[in-house]
CSV table of C-alpha atoms in Angstrom, one decimal:
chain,number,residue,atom,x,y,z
A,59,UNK,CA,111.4,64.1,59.6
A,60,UNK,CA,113.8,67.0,60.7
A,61,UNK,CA,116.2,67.7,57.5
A,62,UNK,CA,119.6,68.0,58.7
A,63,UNK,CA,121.9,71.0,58.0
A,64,UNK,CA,125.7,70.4,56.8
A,65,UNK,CA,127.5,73.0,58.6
A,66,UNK,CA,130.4,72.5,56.1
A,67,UNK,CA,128.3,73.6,53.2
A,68,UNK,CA,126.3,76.7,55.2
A,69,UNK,CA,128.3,79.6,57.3
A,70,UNK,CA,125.1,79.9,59.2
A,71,UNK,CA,125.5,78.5,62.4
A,72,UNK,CA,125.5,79.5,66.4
A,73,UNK,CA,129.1,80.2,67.8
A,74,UNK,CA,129.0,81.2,72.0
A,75,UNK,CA,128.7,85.2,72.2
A,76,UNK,CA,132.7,85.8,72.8
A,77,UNK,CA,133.4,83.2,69.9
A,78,UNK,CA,131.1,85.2,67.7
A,79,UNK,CA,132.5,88.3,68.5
A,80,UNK,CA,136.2,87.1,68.4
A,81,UNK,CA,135.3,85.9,64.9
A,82,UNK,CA,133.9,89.2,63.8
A,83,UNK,CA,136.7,91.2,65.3
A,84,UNK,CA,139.4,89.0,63.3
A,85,UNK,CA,137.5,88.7,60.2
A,86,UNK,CA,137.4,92.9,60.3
A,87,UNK,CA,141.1,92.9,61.0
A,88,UNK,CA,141.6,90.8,57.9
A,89,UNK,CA,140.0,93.4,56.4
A,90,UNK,CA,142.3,96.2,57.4
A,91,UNK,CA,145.5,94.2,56.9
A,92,UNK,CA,143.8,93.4,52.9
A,93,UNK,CA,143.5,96.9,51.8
A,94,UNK,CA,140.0,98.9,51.6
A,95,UNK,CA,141.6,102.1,52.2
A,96,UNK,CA,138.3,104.1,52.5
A,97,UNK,CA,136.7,101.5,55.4
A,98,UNK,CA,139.4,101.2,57.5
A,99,UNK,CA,139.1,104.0,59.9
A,100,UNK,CA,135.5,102.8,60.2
A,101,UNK,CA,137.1,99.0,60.7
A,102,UNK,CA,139.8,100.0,63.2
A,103,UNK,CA,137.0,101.4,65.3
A,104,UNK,CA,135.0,98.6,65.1
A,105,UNK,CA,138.0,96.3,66.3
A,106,UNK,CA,138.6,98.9,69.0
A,107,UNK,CA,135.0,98.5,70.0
A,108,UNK,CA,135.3,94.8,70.0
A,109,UNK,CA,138.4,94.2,71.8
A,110,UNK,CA,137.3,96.4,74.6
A,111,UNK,CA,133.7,94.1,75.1
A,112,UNK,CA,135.9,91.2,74.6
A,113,UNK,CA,138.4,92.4,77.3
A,114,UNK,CA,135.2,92.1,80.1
A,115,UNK,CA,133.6,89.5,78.3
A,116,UNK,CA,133.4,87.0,81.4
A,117,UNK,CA,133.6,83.5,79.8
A,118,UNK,CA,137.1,84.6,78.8
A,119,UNK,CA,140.4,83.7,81.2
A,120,UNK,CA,142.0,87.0,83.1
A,121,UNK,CA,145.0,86.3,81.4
A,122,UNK,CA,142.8,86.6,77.9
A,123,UNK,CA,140.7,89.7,78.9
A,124,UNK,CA,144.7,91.5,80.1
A,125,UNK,CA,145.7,90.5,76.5
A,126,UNK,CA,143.0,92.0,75.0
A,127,UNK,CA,142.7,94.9,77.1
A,128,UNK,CA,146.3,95.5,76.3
A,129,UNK,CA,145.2,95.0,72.5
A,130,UNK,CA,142.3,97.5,72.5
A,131,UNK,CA,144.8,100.3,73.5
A,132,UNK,CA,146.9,100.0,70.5
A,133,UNK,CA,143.7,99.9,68.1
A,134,UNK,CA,142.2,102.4,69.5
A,135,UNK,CA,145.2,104.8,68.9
A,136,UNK,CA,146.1,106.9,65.9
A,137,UNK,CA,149.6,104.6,65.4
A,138,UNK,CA,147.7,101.0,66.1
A,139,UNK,CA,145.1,101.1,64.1
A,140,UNK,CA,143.7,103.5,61.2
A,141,UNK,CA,142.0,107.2,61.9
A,142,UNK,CA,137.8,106.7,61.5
A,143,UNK,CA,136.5,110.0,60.9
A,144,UNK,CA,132.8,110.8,62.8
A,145,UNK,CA,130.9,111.4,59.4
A,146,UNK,CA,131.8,107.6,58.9
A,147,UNK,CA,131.2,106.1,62.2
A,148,UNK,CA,127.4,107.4,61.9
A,149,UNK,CA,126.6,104.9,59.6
A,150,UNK,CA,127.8,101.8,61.7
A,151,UNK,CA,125.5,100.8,63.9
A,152,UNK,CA,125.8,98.4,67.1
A,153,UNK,CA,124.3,95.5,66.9
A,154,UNK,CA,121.4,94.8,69.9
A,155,UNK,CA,122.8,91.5,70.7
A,156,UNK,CA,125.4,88.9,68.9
A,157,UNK,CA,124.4,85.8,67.5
């Protein structure tokens, strides 16, 4: 007998690669807006990253992908999201592929 997995009581589950990385891109933006001063250049960069796969993603609408596109400029500026310095950027590696 297979044992069954509650997904209310374990975070590990399979989300649809644009879901996944929509999740991770909001759940780093929490982390901006919440404070940790000395991640969030390394953070805003991330989202930037994020936003601008998500923006060609094709399982997303045009309209979506504009948005996003639109959203990914402002990150990736000095004024819409927080300076990440290249010494701190080294250290964040891509991942290959997203669960």
């Amino acid at each position: 007998m297979t044992p069954t997995i509650d997904l209310e009581k374990h975070e590990e589950y399979t989300l649809p690669t644009a879901e996944a990385l929509l999740a991770g891109t909001l759940a780093l933006m929490t982390g901006c807006a919440q404070g940790a001063d000395e991640h969030r250049g390394v953070m805003s960069a991330k989202i930037a990253s994020n936003l601008a796969q998500l923006s060609e993603h094709a399982a997303l609408s045009s309209e979506m992908r504009r948005m996003l596109a639109r959203l990914q400029a402002r990150w990736q500026t000095p004024g819409g999201g927080w300076p990440a310095s290249e010494a701190a950027l080294a250290w964040v590696p891509g991942p290959g592929t997203v669960q």
